[in-house]
mmCIF file of C-alpha atoms in Angstrom:
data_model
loop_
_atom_site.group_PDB
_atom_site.id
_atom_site.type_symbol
_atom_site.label_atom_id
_atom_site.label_comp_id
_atom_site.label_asym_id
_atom_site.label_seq_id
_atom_site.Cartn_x
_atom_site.Cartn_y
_atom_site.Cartn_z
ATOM 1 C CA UNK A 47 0.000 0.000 0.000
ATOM 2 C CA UNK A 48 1.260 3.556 -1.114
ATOM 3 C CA UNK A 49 1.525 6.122 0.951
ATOM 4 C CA UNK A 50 0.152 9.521 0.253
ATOM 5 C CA UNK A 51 1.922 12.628 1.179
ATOM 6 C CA UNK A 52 -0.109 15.486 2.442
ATOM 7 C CA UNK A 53 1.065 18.679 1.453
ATOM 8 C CA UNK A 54 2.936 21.004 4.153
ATOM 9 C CA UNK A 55 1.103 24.475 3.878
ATOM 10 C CA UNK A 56 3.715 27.422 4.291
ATOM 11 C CA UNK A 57 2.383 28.910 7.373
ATOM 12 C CA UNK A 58 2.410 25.059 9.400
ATOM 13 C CA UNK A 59 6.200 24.784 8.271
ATOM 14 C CA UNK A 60 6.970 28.368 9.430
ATOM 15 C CA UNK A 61 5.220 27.642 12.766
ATOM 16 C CA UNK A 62 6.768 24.222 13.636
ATOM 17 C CA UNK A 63 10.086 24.875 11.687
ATOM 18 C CA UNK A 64 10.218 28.274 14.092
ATOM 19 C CA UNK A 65 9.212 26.670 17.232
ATOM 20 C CA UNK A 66 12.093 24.154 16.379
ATOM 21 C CA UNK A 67 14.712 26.235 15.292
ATOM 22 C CA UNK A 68 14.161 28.114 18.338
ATOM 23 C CA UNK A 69 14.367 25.573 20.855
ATOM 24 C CA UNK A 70 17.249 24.559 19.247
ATOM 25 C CA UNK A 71 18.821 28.139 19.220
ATOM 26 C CA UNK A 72 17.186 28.429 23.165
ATOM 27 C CA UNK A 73 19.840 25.273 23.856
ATOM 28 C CA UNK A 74 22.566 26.708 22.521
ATOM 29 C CA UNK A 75 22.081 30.769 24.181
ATOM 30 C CA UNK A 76 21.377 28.794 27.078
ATOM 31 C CA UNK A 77 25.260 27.894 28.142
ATOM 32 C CA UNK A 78 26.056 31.672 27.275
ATOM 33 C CA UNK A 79 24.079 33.261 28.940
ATOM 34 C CA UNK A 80 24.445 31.171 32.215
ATOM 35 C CA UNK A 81 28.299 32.499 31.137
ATOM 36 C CA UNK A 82 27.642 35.969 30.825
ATOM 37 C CA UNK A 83 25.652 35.926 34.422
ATOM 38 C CA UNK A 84 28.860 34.537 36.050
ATOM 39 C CA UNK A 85 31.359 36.829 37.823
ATOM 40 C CA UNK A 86 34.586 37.131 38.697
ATOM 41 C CA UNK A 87 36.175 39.471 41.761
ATOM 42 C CA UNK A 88 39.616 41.078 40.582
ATOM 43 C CA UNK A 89 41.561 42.008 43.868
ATOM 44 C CA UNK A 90 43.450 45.207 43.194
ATOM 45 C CA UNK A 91 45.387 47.451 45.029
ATOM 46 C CA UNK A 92 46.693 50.732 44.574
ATOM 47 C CA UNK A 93 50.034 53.040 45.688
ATOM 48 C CA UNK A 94 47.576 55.492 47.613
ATOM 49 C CA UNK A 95 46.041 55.964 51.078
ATOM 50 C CA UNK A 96 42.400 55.539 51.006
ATOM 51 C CA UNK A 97 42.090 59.339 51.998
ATOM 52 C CA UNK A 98 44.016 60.456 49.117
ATOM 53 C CA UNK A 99 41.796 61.944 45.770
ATOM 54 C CA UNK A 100 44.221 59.135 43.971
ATOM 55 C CA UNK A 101 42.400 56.236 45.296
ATOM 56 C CA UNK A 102 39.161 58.133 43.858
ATOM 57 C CA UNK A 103 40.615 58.264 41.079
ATOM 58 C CA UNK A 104 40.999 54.761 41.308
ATOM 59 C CA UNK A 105 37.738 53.606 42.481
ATOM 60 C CA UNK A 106 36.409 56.061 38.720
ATOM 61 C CA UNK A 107 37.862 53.104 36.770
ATOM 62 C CA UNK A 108 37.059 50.501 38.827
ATOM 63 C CA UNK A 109 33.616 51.465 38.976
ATOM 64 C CA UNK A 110 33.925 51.960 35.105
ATOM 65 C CA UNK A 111 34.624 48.030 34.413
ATOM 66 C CA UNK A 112 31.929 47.051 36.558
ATOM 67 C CA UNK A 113 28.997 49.234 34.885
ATOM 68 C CA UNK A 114 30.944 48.169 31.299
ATOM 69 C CA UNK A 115 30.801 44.231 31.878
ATOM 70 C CA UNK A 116 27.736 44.531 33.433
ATOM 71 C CA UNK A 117 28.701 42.869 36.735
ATOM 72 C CA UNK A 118 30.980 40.585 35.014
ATOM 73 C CA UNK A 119 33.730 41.741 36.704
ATOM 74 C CA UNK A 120 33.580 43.328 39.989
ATOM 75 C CA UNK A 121 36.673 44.837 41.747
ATOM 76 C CA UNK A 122 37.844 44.813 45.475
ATOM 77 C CA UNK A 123 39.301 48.153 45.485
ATOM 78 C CA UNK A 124 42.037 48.404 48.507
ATOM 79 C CA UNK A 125 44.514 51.290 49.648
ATOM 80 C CA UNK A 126 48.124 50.886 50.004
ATOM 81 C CA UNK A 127 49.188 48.398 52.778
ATOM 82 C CA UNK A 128 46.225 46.372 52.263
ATOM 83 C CA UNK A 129 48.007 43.277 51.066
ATOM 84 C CA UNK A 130 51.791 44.907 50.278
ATOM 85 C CA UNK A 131 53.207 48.363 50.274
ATOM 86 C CA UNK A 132 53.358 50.967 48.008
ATOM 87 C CA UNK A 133 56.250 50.251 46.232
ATOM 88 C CA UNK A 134 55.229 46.756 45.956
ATOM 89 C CA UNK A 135 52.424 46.337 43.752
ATOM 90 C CA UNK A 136 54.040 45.512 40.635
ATOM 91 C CA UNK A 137 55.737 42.111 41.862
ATOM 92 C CA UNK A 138 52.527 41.461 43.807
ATOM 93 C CA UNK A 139 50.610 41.279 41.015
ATOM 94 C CA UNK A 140 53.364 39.689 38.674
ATOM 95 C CA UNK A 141 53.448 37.331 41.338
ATOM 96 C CA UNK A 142 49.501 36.895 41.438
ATOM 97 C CA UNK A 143 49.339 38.114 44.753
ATOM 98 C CA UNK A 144 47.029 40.869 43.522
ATOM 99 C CA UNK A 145 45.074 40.745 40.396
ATOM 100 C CA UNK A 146 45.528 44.184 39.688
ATOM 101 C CA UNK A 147 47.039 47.240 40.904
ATOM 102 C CA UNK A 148 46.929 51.144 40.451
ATOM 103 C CA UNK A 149 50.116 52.914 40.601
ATOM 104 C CA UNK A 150 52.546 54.649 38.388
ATOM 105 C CA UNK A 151 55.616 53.364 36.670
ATOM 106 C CA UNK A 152 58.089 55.555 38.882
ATOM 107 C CA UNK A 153 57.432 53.442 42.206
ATOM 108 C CA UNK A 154 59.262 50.330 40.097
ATOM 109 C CA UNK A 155 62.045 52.745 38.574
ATOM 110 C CA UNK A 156 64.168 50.720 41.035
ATOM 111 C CA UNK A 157 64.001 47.639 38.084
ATOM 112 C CA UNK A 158 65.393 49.750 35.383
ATOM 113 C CA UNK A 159 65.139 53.544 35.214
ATOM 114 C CA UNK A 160 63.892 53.354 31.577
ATOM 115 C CA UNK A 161 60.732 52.679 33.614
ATOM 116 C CA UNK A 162 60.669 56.675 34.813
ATOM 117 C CA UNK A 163 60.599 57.589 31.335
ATOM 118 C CA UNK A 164 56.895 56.020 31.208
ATOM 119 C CA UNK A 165 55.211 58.797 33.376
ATOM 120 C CA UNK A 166 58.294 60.847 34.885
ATOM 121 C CA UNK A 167 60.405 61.760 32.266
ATOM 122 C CA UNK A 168 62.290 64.375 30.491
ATOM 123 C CA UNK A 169 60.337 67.552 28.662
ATOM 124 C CA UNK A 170 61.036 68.461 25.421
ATOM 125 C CA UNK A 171 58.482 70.721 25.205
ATOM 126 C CA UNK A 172 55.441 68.053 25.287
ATOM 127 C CA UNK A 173 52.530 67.804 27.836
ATOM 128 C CA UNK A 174 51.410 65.060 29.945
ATOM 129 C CA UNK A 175 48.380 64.523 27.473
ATOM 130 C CA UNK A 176 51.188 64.904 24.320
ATOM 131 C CA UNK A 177 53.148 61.977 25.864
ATOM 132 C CA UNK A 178 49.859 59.859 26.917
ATOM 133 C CA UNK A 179 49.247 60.464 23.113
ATOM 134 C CA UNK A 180 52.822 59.028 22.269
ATOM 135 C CA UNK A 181 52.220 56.070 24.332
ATOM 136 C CA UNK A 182 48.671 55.246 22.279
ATOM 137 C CA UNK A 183 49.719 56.672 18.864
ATOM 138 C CA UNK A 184 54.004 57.214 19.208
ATOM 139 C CA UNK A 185 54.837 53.813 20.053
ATOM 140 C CA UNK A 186 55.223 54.285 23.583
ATOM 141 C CA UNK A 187 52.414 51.143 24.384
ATOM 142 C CA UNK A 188 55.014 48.803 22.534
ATOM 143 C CA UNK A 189 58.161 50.005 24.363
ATOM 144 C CA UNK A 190 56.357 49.619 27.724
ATOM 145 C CA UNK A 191 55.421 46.351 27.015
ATOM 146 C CA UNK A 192 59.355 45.362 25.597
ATOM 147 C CA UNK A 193 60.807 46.801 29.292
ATOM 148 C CA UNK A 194 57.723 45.175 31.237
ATOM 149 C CA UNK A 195 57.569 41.818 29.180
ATOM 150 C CA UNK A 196 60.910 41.132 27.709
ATOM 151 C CA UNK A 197 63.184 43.300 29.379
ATOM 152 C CA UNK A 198 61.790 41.999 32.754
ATOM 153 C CA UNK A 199 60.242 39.040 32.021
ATOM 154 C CA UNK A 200 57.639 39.914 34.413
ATOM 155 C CA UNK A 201 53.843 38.734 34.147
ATOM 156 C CA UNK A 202 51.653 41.840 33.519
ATOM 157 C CA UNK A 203 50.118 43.550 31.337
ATOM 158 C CA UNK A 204 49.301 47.512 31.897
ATOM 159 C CA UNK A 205 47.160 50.827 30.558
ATOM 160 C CA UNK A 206 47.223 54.373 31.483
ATOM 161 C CA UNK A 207 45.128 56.902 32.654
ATOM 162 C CA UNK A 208 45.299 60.303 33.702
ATOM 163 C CA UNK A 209 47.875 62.941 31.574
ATOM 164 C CA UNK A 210 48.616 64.401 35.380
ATOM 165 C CA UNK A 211 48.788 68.196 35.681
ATOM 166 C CA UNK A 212 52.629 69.548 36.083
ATOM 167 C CA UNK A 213 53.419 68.818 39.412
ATOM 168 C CA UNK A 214 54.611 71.743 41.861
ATOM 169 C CA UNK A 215 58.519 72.185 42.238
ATOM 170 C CA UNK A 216 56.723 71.731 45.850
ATOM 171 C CA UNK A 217 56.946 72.167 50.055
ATOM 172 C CA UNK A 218 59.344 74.485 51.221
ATOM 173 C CA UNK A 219 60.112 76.107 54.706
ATOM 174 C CA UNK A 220 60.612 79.220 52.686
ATOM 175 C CA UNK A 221 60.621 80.961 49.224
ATOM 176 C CA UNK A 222 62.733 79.807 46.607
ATOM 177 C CA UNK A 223 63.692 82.531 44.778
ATOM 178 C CA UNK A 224 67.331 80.403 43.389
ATOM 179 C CA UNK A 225 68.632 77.225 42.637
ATOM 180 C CA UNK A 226 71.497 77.856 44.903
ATOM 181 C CA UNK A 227 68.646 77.791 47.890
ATOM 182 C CA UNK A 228 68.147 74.366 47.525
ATOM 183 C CA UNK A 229 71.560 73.285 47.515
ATOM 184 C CA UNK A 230 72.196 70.047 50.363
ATOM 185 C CA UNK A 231 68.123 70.263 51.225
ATOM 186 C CA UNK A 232 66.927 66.903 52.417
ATOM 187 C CA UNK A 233 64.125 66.550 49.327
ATOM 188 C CA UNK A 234 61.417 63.951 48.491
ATOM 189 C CA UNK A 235 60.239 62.843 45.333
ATOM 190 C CA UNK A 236 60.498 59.688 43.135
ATOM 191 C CA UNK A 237 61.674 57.929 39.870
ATOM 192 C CA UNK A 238 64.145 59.959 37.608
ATOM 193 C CA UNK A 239 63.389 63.376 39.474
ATOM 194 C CA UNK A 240 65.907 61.550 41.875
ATOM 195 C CA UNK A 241 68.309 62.083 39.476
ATOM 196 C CA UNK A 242 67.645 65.438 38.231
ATOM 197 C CA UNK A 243 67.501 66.951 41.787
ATOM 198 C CA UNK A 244 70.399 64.626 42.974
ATOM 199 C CA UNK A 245 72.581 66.623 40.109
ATOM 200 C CA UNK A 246 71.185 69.667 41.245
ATOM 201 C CA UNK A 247 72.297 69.280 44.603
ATOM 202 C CA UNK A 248 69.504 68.195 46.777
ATOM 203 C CA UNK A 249 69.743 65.312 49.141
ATOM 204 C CA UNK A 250 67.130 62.972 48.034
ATOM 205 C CA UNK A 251 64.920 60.081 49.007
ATOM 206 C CA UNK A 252 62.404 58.853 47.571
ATOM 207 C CA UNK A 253 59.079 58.312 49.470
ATOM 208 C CA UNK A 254 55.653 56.706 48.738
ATOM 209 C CA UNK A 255 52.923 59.506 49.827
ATOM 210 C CA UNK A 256 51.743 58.405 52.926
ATOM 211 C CA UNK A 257 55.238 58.376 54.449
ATOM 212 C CA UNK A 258 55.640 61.767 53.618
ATOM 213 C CA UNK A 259 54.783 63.712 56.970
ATOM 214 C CA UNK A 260 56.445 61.676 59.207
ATOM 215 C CA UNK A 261 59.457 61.378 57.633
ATOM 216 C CA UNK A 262 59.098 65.262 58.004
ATOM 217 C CA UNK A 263 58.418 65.239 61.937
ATOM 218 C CA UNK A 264 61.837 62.474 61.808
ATOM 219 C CA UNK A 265 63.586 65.045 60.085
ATOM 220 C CA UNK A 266 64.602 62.741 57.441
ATOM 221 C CA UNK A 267 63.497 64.928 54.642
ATOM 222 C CA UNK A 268 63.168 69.495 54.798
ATOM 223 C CA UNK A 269 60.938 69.716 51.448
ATOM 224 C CA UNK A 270 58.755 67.649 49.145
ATOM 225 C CA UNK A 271 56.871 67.519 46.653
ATOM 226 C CA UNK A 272 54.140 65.048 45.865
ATOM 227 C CA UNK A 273 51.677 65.530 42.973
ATOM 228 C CA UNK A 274 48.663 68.158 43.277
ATOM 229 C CA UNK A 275 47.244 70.489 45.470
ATOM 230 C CA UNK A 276 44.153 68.024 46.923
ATOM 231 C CA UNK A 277 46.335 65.263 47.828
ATOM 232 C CA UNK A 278 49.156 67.403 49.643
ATOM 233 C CA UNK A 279 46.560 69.471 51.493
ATOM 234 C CA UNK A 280 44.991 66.149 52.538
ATOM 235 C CA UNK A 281 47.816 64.399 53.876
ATOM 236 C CA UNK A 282 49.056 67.880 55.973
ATOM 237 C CA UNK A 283 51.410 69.431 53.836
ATOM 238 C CA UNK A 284 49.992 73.075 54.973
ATOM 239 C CA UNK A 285 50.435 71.930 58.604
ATOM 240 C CA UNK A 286 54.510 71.218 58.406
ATOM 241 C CA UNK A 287 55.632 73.978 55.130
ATOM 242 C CA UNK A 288 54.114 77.483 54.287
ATOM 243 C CA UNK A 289 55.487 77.894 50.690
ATOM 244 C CA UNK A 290 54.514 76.199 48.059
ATOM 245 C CA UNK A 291 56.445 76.295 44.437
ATOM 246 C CA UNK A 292 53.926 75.996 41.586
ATOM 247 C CA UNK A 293 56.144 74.787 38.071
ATOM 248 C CA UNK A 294 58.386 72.427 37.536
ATOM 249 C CA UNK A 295 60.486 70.385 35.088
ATOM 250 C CA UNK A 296 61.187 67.203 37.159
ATOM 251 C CA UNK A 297 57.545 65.987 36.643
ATOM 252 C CA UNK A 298 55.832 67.813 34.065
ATOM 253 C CA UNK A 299 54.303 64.273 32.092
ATOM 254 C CA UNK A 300 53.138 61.999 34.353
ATOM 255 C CA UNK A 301 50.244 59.568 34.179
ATOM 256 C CA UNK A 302 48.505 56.321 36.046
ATOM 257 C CA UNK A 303 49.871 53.001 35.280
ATOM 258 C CA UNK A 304 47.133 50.099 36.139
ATOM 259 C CA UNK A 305 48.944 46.809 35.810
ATOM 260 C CA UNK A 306 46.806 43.435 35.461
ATOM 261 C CA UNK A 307 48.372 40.027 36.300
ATOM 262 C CA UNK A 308 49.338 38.709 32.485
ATOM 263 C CA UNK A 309 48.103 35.126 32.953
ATOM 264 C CA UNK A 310 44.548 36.084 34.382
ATOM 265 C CA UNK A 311 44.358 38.982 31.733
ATOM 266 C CA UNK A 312 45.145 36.133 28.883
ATOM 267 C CA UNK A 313 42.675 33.379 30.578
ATOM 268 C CA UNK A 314 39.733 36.313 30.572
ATOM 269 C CA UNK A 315 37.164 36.790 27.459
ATOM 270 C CA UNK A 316 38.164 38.721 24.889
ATOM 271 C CA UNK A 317 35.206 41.208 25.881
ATOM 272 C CA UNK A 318 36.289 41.719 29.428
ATOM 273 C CA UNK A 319 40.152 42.321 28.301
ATOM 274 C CA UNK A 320 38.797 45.138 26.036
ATOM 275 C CA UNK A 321 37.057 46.527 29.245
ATOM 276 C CA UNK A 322 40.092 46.286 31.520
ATOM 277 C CA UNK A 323 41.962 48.393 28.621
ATOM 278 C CA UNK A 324 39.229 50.999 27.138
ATOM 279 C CA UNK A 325 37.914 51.231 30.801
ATOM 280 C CA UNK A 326 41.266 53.227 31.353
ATOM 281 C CA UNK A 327 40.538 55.431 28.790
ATOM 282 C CA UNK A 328 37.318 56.042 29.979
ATOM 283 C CA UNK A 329 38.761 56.941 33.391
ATOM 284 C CA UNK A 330 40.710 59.524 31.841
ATOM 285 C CA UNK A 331 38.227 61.852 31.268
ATOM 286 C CA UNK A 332 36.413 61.325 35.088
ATOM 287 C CA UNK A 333 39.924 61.905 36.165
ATOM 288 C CA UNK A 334 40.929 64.916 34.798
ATOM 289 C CA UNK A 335 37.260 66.239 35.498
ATOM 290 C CA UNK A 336 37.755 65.619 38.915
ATOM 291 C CA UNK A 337 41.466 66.565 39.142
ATOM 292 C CA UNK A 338 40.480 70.097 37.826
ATOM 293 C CA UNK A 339 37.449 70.480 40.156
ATOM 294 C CA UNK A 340 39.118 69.290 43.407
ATOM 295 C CA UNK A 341 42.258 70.424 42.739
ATOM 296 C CA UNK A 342 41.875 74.281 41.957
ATOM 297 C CA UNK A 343 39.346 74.159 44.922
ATOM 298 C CA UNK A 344 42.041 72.813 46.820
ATOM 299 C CA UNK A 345 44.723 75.604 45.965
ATOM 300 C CA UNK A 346 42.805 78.576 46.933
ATOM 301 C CA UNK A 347 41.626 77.106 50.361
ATOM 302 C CA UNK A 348 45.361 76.181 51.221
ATOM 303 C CA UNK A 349 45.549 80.629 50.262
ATOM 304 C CA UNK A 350 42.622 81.497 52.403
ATOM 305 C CA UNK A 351 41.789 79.369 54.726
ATOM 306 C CA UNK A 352 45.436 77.448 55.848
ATOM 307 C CA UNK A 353 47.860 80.995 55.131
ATOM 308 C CA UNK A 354 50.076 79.382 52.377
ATOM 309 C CA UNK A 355 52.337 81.573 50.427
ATOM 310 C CA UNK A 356 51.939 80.365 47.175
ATOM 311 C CA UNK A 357 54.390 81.243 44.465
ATOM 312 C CA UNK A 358 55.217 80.404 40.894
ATOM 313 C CA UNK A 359 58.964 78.838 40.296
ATOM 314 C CA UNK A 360 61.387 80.956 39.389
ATOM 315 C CA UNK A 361 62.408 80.588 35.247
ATOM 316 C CA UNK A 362 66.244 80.150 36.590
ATOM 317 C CA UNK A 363 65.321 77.364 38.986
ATOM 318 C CA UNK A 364 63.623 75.543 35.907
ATOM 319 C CA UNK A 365 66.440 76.103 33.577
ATOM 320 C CA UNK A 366 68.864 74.722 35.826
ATOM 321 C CA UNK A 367 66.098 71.308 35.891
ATOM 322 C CA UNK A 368 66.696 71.195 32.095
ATOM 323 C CA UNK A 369 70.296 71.548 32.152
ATOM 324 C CA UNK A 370 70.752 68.953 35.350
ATOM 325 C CA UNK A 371 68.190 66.598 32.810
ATOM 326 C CA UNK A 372 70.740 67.118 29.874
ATOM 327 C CA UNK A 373 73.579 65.329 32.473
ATOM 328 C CA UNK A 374 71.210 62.711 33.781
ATOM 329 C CA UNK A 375 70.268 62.060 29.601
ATOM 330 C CA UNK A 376 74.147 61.912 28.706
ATOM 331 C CA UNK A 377 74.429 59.006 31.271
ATOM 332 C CA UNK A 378 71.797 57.335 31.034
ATOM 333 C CA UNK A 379 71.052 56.817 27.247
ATOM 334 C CA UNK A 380 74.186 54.658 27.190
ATOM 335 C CA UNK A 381 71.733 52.066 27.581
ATOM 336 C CA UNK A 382 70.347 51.220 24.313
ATOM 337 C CA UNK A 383 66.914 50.680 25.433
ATOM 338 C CA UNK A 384 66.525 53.712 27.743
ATOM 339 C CA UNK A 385 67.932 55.553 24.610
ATOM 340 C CA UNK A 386 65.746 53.816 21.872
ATOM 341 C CA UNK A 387 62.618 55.219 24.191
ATOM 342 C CA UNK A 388 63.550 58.774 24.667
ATOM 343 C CA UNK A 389 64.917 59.315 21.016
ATOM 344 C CA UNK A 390 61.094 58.079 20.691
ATOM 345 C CA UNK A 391 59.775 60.558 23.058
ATOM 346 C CA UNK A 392 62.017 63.159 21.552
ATOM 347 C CA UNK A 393 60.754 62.620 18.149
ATOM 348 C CA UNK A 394 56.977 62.739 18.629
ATOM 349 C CA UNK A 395 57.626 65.858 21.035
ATOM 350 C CA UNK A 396 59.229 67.849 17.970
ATOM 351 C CA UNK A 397 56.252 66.991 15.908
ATOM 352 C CA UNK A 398 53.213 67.183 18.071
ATOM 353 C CA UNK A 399 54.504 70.242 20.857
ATOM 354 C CA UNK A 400 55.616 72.173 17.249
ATOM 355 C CA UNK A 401 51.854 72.032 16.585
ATOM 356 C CA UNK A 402 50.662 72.705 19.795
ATOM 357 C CA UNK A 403 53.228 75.620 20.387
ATOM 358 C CA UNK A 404 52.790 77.720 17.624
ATOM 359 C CA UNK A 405 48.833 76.501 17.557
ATOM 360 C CA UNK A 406 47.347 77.637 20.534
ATOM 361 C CA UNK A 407 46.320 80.409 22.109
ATOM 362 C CA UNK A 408 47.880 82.407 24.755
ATOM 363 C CA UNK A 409 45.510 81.677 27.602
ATOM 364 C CA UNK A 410 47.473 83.730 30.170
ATOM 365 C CA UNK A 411 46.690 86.816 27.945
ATOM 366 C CA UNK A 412 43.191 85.771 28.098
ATOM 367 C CA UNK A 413 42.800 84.999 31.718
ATOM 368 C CA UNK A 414 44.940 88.433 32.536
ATOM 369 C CA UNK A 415 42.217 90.264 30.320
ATOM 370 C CA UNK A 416 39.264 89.023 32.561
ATOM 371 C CA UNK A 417 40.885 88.676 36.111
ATOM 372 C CA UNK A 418 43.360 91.439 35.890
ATOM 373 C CA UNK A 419 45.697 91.374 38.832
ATOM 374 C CA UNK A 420 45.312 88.092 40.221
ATOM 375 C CA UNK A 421 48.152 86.324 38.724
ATOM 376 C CA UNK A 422 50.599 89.013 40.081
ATOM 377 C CA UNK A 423 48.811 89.281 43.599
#
């Protein structure tokens, strides 16, 4: 006996092929999205004390690859000393002691002082946000991975945030009207500006923040410097020094280094990796925001309310910071990689601070025309 074959209108096919197509596509989304609703905790530390605007600062990109992953990735944010010190960070999470860490390249200058050069170097006439361009668009990510990867052979993998404002020449017990002033002053600071003060003839030693004031009441150090005028008013500065020295050459370029342990970085979702990186750039612009709100706030409260004598740093002071740089450059680019980086550096700067020089306008004539006076006062 023959079968006969009833024909298969359009709209039963559509409905049953639909229903099974999509219980076969519900199996398969299934598995992913049980994935995507999984998380995973990165333990990072940073190089600041929780009270510092820094660890803020930190917290803006944490915060920033949480909302981006959705939850994916959370981060236990903790303040220096947490787990290791300061200065510490870098083998702690090469070591996968941390996950993560926010820092900046200058607290591991120790390992090879090409490592300065990534946040504290010399000025050749670029800004911090000219040299944060170099290390996106100059070839600067490449070299930092060479020193950090191959140089080192150490396990992480790092971005960069923040193009810092210059930081002030800094504390002082008074004026400094001449580089002969600071000759034999016990100084703080870190990284290359070691160096450059060193051949200046300052005393130096370098200092993670929150070590800062004591080492002050010890008498181990007579002036600092530190970064900005939130942070230094936070830890005490205005309690210890009256005069502070706005301008300076030792670090004019600096930025945030946040370092991510290589093998957990490599073993994460190509998604989430992209987060970890872009959520750096995203931080950027939070920073700076909040850098220019707190930190101008900051300045004229340590003027009217704590009775510091602010003052800008003398031209001659700075000059003699670029001519102690040219000595600490001699030496040190005998090393072919710490030279192959700042002929780098020194290329992009004669290209893009050209631009910028002869490109933008005078803002101090502007500022002069509507608050006449002040900049003088």
């Amino acid at each position: 006996m023959s079968e006969t074959k009833k024909p298969v209108s359009r709209r039963s096919f559509l409905k049953t092929g639909g229903l099974a197509a999509g219980a076969a596509a519900g199996a398969l989304a299934t598995p992913a999205i049980v994935s995507a609703q999984e998380t995973m905790t990165l333990k990072m530390q940073s190089s600041w004390p929780s009270s510092d605007i820094f660890q803020e600062m930190a917290k803006q990109y944490a915060d920033r690859v949480e909302a981006m992953s959705g939850g994916r990735l959370t981060v236990d944010l903790l303040p220096a000393g947490a787990v290791v010190q300061a200065f510490q960070v870098q083998d702690a999470v090469a070591d996968g002691v941390l996950d993560a860490a926010h820092t900046v390249t200058a607290y591991w200058y120790g390992k090879n002082k090409a490592a300065s050069l990534f946040g504290t170097g010399p000025v050749f006439g670029a800004d911090a946000s000219q040299i944060l361009a170099w290390i996106h668009f100059g070839g600067g990510k490449e070299l930092y991975a060479e020193l950090v990867q191959d140089i080192l052979g150490l396990n992480v993998v790092g971005f960069f945030a923040l193009p810092m404002p210059t930081q002030p020449l800094g504390w002082f017990k008074d004026e400094i009207t001449s580089a002969d002033q600071m000759q034999g002053l016990k100084y703080r600071t870190v990284g290359l500006a070691t160096d450059i003060m060193q051949g200046m003839g300052l005393s130096v030693t370098q200092l993670p923040g929150g070590e800062i004031v004591p080492a002050l009441e010890r008498g181990v150090i007579e002036a600092f410097e530190f970064n900005n005028p939130t942070s230094d008013r936070r830890f005490g500065a205005q309690d210890v020094s009256k005069h502070y020295m706005l301008g300076s050459y030792h670090q004019a370029a600096e930025f945030f280094e946040i370092i991510v342990n290589k093998d957990l970085y490599e073993s994460l979702d190509s998604d989430l990796q992209a987060i970890l990186e872009y959520a750096a750039e995203a931080a950027n612009t939070a920073n700076y925001g909040l850098a220019m709100d707190q930190y101008s706030k900051d300045l004229q409260a340590l003027m009217s309310e704590d009775g510091v004598n602010v003052h800008r740093t003398p031209q001659a002071i700075m000059e003699a910071q670029l001519e102690s740089w040219d000595t600490v450059l001699q030496d040190l680019t005998q090393d072919a990689f710490f030279k192959k980086v700042v002929d780098s550096q020194k290329e992009w700067s004669e290209r893009v601070a050209f631009y910028s020089l002869m490109n933008q306008a005078d803002y101090k004539l502007a500022y002069n025309h509507y608050f006449p006076g002040k900049l003088d006062s």
